[in-house]
PDB file of C-alpha atoms in Angstrom:
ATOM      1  CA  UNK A   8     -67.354 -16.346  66.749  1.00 38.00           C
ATOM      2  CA  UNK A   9     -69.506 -18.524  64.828  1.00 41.00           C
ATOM      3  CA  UNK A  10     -71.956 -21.284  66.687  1.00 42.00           C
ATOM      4  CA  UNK A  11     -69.789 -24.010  65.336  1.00 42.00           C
ATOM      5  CA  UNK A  12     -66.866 -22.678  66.333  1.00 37.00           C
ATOM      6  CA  UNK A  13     -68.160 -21.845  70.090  1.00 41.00           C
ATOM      7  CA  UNK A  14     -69.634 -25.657  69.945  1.00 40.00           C
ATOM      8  CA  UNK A  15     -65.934 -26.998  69.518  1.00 49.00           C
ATOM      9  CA  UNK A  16     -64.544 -24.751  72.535  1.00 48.00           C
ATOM     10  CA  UNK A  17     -63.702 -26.627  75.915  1.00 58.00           C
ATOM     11  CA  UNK A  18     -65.333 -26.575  78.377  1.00 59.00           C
ATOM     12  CA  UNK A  19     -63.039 -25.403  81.410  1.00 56.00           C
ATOM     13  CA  UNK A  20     -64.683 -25.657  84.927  1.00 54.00           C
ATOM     14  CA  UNK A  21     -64.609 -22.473  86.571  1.00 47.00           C
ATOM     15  CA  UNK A  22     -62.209 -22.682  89.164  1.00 46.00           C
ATOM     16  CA  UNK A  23     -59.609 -23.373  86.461  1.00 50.00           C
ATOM     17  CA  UNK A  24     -60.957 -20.178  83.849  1.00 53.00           C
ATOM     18  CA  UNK A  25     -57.665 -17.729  83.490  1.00 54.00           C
ATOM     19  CA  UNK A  26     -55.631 -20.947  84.273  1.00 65.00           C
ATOM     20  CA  UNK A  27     -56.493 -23.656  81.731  1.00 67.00           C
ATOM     21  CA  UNK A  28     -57.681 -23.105  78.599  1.00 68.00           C
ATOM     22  CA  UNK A  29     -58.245 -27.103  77.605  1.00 67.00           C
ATOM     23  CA  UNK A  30     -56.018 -26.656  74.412  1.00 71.00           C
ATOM     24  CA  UNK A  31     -52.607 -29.455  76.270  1.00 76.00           C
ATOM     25  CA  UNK A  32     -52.668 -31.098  73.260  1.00 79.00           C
ATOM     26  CA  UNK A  33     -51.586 -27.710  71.234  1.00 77.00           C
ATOM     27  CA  UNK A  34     -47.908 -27.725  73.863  1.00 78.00           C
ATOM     28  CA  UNK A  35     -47.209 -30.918  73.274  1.00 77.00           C
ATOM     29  CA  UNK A  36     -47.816 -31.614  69.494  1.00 80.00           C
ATOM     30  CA  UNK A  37     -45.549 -28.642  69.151  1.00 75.00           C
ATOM     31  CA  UNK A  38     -42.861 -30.463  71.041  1.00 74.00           C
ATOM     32  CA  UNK A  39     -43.315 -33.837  69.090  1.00 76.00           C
ATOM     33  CA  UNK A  40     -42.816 -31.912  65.874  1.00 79.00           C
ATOM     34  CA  UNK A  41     -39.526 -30.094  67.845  1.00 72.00           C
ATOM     35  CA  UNK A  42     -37.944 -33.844  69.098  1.00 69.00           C
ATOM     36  CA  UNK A  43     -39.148 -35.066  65.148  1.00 70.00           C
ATOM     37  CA  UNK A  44     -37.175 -32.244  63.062  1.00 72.00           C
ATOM     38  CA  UNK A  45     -33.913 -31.683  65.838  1.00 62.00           C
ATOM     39  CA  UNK A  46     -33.617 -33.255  68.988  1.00 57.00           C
ATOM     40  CA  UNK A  47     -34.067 -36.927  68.228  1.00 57.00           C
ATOM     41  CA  UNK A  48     -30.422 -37.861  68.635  1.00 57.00           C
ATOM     42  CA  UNK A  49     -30.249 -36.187  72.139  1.00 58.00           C
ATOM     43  CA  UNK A  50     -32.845 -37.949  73.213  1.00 57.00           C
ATOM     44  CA  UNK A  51     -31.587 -40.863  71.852  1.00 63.00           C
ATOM     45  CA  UNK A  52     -28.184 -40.546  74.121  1.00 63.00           C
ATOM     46  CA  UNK A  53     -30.121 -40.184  76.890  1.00 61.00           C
ATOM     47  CA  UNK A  54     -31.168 -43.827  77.055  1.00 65.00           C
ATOM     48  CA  UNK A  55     -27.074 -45.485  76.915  1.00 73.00           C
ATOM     49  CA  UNK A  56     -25.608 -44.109  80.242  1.00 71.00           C
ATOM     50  CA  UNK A  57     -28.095 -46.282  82.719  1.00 75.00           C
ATOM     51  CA  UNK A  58     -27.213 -49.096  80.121  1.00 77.00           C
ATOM     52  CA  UNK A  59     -23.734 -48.896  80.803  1.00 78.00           C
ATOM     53  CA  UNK A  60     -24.065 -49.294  84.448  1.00 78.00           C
ATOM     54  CA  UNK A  61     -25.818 -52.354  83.769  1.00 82.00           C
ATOM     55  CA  UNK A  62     -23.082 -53.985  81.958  1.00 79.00           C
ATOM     56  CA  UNK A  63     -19.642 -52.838  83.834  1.00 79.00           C
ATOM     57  CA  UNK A  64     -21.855 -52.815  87.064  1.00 78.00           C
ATOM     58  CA  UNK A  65     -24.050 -55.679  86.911  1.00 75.00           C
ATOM     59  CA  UNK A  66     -22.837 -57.816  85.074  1.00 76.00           C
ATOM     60  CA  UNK A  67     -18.762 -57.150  85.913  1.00 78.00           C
ATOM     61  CA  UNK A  68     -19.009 -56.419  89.430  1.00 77.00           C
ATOM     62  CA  UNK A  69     -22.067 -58.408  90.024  1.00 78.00           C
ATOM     63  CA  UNK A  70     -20.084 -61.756  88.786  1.00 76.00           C
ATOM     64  CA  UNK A  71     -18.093 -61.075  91.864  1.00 81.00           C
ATOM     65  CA  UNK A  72     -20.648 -59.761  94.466  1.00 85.00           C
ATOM     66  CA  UNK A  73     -23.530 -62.877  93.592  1.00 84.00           C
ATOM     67  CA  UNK A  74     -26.492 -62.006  95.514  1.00 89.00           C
ATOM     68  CA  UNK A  75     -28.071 -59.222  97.300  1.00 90.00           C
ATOM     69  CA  UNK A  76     -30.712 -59.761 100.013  1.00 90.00           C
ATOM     70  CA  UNK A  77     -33.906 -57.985  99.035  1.00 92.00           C
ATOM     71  CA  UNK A  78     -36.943 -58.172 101.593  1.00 91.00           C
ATOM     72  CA  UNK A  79     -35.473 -61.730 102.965  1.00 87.00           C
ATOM     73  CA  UNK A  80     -34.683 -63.515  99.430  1.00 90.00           C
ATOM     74  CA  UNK A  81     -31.760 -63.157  97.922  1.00 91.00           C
ATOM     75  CA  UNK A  82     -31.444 -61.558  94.749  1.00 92.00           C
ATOM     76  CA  UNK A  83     -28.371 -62.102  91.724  1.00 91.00           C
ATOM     77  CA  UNK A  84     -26.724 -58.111  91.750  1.00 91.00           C
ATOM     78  CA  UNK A  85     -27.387 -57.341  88.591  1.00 90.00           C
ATOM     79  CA  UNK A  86     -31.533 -58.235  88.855  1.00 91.00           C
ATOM     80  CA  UNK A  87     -31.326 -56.002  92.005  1.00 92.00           C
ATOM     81  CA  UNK A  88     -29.548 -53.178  90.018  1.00 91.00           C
ATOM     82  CA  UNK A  89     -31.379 -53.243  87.159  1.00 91.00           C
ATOM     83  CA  UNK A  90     -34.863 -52.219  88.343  1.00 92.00           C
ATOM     84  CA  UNK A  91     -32.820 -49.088  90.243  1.00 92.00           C
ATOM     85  CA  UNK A  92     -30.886 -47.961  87.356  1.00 90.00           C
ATOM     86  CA  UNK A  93     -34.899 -48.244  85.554  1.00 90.00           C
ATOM     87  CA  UNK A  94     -36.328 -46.024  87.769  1.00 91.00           C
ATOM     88  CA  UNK A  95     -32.804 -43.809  87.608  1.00 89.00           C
ATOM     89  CA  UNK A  96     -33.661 -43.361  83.784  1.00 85.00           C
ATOM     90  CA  UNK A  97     -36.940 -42.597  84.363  1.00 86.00           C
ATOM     91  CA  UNK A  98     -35.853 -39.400  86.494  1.00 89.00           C
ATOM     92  CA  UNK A  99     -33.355 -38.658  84.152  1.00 84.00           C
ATOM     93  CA  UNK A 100     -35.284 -37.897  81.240  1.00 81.00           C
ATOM     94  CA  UNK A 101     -37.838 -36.114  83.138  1.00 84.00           C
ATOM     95  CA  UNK A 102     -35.511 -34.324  84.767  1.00 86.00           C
ATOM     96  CA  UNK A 103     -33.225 -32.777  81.901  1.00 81.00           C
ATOM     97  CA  UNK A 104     -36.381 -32.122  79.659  1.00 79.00           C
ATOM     98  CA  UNK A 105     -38.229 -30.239  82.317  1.00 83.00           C
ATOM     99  CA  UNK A 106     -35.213 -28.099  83.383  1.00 85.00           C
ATOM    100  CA  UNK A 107     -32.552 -27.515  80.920  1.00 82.00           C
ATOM    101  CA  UNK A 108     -34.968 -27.631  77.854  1.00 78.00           C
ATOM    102  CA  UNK A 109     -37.614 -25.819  79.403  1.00 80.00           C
ATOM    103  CA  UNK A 110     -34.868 -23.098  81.473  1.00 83.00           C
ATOM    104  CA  UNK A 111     -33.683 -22.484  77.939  1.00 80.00           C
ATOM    105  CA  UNK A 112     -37.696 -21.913  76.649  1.00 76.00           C
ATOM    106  CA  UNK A 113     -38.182 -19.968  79.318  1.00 78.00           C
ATOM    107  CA  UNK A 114     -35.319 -17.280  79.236  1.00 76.00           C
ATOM    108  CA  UNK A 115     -33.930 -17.279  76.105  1.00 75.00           C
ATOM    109  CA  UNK A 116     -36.600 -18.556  73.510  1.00 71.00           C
ATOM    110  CA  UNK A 117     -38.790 -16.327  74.958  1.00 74.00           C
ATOM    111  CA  UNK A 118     -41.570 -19.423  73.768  1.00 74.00           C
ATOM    112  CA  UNK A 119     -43.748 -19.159  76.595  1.00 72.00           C
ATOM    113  CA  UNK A 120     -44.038 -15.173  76.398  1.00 74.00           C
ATOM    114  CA  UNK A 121     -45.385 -16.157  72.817  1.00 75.00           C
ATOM    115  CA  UNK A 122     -47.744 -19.626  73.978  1.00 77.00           C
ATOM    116  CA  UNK A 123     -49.423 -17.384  77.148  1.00 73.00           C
ATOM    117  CA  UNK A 124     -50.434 -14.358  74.528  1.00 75.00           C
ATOM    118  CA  UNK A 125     -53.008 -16.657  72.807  1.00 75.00           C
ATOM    119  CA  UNK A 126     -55.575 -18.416  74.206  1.00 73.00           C
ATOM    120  CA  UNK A 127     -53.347 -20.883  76.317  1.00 76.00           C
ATOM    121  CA  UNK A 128     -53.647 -21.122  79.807  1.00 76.00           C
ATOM    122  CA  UNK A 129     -50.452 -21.269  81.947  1.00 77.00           C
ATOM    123  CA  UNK A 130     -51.965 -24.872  82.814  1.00 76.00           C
ATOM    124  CA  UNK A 131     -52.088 -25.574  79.820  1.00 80.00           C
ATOM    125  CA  UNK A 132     -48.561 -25.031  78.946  1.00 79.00           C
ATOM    126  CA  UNK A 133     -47.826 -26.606  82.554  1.00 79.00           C
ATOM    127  CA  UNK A 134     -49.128 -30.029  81.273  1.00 81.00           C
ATOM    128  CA  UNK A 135     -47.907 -29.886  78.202  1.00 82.00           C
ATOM    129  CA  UNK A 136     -43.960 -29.603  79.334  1.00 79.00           C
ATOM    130  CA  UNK A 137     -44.732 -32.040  82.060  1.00 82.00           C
ATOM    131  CA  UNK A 138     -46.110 -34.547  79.235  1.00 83.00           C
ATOM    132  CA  UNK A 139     -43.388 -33.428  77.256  1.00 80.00           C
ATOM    133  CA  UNK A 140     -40.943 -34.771  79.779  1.00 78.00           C
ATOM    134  CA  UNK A 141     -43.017 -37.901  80.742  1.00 81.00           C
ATOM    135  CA  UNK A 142     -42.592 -38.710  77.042  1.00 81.00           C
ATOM    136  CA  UNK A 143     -38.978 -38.543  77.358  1.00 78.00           C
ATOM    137  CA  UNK A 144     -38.968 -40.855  80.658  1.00 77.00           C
ATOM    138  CA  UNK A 145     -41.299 -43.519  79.541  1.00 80.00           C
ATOM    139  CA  UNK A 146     -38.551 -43.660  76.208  1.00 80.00           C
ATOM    140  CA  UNK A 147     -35.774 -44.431  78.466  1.00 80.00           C
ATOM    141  CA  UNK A 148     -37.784 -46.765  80.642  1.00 81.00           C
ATOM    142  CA  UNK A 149     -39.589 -48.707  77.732  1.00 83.00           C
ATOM    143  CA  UNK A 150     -36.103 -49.034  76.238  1.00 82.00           C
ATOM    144  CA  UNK A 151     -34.387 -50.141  79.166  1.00 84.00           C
ATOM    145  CA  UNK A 152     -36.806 -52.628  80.226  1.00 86.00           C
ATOM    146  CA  UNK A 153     -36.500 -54.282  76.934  1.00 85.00           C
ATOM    147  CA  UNK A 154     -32.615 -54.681  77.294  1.00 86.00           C
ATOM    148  CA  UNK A 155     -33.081 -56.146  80.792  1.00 87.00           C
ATOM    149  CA  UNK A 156     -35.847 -58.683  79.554  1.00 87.00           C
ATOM    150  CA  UNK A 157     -33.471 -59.668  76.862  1.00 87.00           C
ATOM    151  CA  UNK A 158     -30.749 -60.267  79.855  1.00 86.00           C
ATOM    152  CA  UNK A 159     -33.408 -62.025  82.109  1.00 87.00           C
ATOM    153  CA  UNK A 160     -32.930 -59.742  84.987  1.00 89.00           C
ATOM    154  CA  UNK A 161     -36.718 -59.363  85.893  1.00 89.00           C
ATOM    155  CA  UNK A 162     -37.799 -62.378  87.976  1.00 89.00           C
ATOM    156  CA  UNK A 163     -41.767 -62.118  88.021  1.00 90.00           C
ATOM    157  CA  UNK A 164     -44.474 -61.261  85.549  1.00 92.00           C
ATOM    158  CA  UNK A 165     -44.868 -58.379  87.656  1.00 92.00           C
ATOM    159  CA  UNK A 166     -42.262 -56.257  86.174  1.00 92.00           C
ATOM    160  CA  UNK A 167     -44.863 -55.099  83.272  1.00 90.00           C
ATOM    161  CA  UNK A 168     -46.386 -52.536  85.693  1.00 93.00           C
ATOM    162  CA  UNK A 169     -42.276 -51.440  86.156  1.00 92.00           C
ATOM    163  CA  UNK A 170     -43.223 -49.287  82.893  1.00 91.00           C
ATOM    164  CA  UNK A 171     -46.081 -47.265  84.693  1.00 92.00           C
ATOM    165  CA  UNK A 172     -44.484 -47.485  87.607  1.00 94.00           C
ATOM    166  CA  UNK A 173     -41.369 -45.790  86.016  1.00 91.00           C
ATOM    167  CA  UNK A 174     -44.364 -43.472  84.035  1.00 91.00           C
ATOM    168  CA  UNK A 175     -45.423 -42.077  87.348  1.00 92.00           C
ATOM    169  CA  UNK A 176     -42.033 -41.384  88.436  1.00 93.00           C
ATOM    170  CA  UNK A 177     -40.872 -39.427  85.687  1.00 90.00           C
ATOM    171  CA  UNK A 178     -44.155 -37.271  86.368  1.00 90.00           C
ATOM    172  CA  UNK A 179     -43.670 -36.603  89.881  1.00 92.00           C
ATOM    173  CA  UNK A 180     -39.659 -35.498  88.844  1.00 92.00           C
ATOM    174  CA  UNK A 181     -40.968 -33.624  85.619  1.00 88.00           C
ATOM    175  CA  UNK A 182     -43.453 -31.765  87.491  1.00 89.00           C
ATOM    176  CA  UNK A 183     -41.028 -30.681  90.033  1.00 91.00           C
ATOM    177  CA  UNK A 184     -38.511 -29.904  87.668  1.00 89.00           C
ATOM    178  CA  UNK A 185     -40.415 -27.424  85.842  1.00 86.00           C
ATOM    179  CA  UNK A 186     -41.555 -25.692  89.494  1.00 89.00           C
ATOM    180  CA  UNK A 187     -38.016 -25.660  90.600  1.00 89.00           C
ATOM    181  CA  UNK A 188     -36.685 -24.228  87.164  1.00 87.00           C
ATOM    182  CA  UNK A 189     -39.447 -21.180  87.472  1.00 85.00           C
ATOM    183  CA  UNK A 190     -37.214 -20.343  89.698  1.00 88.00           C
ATOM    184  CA  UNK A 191     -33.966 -19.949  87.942  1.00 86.00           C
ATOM    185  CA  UNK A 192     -32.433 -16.817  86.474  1.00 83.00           C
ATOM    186  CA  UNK A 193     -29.388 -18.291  85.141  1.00 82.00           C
ATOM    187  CA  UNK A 194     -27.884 -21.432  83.707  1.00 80.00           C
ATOM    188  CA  UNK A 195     -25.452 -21.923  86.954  1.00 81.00           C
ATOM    189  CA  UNK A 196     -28.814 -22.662  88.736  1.00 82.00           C
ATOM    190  CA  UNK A 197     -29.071 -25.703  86.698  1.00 82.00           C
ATOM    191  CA  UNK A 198     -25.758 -26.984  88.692  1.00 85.00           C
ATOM    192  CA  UNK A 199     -28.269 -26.933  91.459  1.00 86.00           C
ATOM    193  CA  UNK A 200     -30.545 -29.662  90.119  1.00 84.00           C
ATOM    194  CA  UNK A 201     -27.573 -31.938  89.195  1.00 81.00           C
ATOM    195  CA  UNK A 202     -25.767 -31.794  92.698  1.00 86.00           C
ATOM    196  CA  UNK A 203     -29.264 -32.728  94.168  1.00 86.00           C
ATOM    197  CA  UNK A 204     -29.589 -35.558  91.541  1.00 87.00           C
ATOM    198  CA  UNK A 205     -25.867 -37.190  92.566  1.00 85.00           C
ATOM    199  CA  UNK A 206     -26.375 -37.855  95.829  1.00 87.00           C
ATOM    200  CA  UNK A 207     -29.549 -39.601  94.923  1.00 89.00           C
ATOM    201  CA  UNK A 208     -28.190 -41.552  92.727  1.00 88.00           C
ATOM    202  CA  UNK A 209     -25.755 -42.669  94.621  1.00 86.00           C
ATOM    203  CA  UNK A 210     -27.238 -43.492  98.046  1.00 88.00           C
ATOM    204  CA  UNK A 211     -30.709 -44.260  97.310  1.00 90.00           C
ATOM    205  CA  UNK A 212     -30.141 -47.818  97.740  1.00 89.00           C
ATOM    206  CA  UNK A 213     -29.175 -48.035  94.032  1.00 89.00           C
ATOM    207  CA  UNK A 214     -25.642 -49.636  94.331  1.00 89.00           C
ATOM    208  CA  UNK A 215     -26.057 -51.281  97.902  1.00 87.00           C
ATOM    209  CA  UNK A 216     -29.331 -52.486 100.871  1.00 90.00           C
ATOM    210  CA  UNK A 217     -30.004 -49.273 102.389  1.00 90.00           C
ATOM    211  CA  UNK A 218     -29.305 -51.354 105.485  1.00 89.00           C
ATOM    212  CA  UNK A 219     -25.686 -50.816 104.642  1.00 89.00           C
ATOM    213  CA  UNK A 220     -25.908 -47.313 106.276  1.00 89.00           C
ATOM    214  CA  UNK A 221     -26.157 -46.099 109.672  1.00 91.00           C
ATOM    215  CA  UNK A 222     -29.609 -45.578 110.928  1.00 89.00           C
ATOM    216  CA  UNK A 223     -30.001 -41.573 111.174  1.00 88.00           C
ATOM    217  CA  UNK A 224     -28.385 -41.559 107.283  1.00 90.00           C
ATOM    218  CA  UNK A 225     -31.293 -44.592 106.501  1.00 92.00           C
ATOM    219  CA  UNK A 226     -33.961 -41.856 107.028  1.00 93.00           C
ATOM    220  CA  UNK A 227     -32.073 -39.510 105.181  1.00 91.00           C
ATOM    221  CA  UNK A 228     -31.750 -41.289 102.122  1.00 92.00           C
ATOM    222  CA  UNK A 229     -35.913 -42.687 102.815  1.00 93.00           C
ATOM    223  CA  UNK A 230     -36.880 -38.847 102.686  1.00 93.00           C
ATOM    224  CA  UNK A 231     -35.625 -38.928  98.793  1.00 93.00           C
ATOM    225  CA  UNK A 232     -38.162 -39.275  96.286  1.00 94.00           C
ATOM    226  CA  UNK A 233     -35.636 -41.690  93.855  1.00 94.00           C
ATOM    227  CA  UNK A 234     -35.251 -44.111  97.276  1.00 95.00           C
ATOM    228  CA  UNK A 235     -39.440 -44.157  96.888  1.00 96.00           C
ATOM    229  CA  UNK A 236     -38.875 -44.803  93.282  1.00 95.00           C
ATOM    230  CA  UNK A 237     -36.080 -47.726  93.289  1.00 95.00           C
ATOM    231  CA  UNK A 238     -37.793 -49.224  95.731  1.00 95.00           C
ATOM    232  CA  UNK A 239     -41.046 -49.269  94.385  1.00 96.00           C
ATOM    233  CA  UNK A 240     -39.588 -50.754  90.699  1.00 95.00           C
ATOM    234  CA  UNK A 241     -37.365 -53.254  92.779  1.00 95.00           C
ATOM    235  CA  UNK A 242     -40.676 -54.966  94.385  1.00 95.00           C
ATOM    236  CA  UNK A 243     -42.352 -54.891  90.820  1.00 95.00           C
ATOM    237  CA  UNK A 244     -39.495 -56.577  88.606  1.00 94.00           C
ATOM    238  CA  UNK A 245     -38.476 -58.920  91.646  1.00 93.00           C
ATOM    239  CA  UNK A 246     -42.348 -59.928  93.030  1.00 92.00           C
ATOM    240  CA  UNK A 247     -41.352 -59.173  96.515  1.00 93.00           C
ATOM    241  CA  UNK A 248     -44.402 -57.031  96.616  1.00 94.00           C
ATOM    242  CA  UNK A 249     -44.987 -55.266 100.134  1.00 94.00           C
ATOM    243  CA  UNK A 250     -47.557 -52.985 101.580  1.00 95.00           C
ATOM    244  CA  UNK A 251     -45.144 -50.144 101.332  1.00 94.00           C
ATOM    245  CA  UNK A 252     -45.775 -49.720  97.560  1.00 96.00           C
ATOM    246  CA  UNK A 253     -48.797 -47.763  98.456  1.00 96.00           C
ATOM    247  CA  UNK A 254     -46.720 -45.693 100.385  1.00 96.00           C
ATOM    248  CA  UNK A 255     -44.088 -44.714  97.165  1.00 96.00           C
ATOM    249  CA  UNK A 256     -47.611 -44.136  94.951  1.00 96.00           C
ATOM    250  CA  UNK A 257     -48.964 -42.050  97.730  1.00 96.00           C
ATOM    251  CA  UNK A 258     -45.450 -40.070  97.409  1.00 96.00           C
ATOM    252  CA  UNK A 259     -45.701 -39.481  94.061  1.00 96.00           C
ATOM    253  CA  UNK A 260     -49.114 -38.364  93.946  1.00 95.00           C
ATOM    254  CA  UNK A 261     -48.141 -35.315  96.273  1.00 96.00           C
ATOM    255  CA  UNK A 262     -45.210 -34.472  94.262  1.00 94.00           C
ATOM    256  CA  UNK A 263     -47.380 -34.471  91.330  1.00 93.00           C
ATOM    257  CA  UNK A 264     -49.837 -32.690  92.574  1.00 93.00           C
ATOM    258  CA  UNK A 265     -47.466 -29.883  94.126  1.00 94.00           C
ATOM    259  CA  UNK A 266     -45.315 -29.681  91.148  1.00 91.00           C
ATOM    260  CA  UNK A 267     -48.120 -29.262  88.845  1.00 88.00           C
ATOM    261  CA  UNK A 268     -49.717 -26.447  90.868  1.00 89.00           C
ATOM    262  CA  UNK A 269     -46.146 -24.396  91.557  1.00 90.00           C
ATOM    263  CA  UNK A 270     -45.447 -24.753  88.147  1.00 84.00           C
ATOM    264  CA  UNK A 271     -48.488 -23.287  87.038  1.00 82.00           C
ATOM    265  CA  UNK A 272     -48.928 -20.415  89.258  1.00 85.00           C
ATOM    266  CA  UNK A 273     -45.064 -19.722  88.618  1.00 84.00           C
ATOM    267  CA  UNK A 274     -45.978 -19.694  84.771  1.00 77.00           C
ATOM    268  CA  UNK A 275     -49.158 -17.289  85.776  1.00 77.00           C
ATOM    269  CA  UNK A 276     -46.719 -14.995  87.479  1.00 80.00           C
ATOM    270  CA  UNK A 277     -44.148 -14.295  85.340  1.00 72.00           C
ATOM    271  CA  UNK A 278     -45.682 -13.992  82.055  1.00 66.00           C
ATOM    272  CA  UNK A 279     -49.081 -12.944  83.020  1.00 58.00           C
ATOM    273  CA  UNK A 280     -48.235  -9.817  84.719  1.00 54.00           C
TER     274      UNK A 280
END
């Protein structure tokens, strides 16, 4: 290797050497070409469903329902909706991207076998799918927070951190979504992820107050990282900002920080026998 080549190399820090080999950007330009040339469309789809729950939801049934209480002020339905259904398409398109897509890499594309027997790091293609499938998140987000500007359903100027708000919670899903789908052997495990994702959508205080269920289900439904994430996007596009935001970052941060390092030991595993 010539001087200038081993001046451009990265430097990795040694506890990382064998797991990272500083070359991210390599995954996910790949996968920008990929969405570019064939899966733009898809992606595209992606954004309408959390849009129609806006309209027949918010706007039909919230013209009957009026307000919703929300930390002691009361809030028109479809402004308290809106921020949920937000952080729901955030965790949607982290979610499919870092399971089906990447289940479907992983088996049956054989990509990864290919990516691991260069100079990548299983880190390295870690990141990448997890940026990969922030990508996808912060599309639905940015594009759903424009339609619900354009309805005036955020009430304070502090529903522009909603977007990086929404940002981290497509990371936390993507990362655990590509740890959990390490796991898989066969498409019917993807049924798994989507019967965990409907009960979240449904009771995580999306719809209706968590206060509307009984106490024991309350901490049920608090132990579910979309209740952290609807709640934490409600206080942001409302202003009823509370000390418990802290709390839904802090949550975040751990699933990050698990999901990253399952998902890259997984990857280490199985194709660096």
């Amino acid at each position: 290797m010539s001087a200038g080549l081993r001046a451009r190399a990265p430097r990795v820090p040694a506890p990382l050497r064998g797991l990272y080999g500083g070359n991210t950007r390599s995954v996910v330009a790949r996968g920008m070409r990929v969405i570019a040339r064939n899966n733009w469309l898809i992606v595209l789809t992606g954004f309408f469903e959390p849009v129609f729950y806006l309209l027949s939801m918010g706007l039909g049934l919230g013209a009957l329902i009026g307000t919703v209480d929300f930390y002691g002020r009361d809030v028109p339905y479809a402004a308290y909706i809106a921020p949920a259904l937000l952080a729901v398409s955030a965790m949607n398109g982290a979610l499919y991207d870092s399971t089906m897509n990447v289940f479907f890499r992983m088996r049956y594309g054989k990509l990864y076998d290919q990516m691991l027997s260069t100079s990548l790091g299983p880190m390295d293609v870690a990141l990448g799918e997890i940026i990969m499938a922030l990508f996808r998140g912060l599309l639905y987000a940015c594009g759903f927070m424009v339609v619900t500007t354009a309805l005036g359903l955020n009430l304070a100027w502090t529903a522009v951190l909603a977007i990086p708000a929404a940002l981290m919670v497509a990371f936390g899903f993507a990362a655990v979504g590509l740890a959990a789908t390490s796991y898989m052997k066969s498409f019917q495990h993807l049924d798994i992820v989507y019967f965990v994702m409907l009960p979240m959508f449904l009771l995580s205080a999306t719809f209706f107050p968590i206060s509307v269920y009984p106490e024991s289900v309350q901490w049920a439904i608090m132990a579910m990282p979309l209740w952290h994430a609807v709640d934490m996007v409600r206080q942001l596009t409302t202003g009823l900002i509370q000390p418990s935001i802290w709390g839904h970052l802090g949550y975040f941060v751990v699933m990050i920080v698990i999901g990253t390092t399952v998902a890259t030991l997984r990857l280490r595993a199985l194709f660096l026998r």
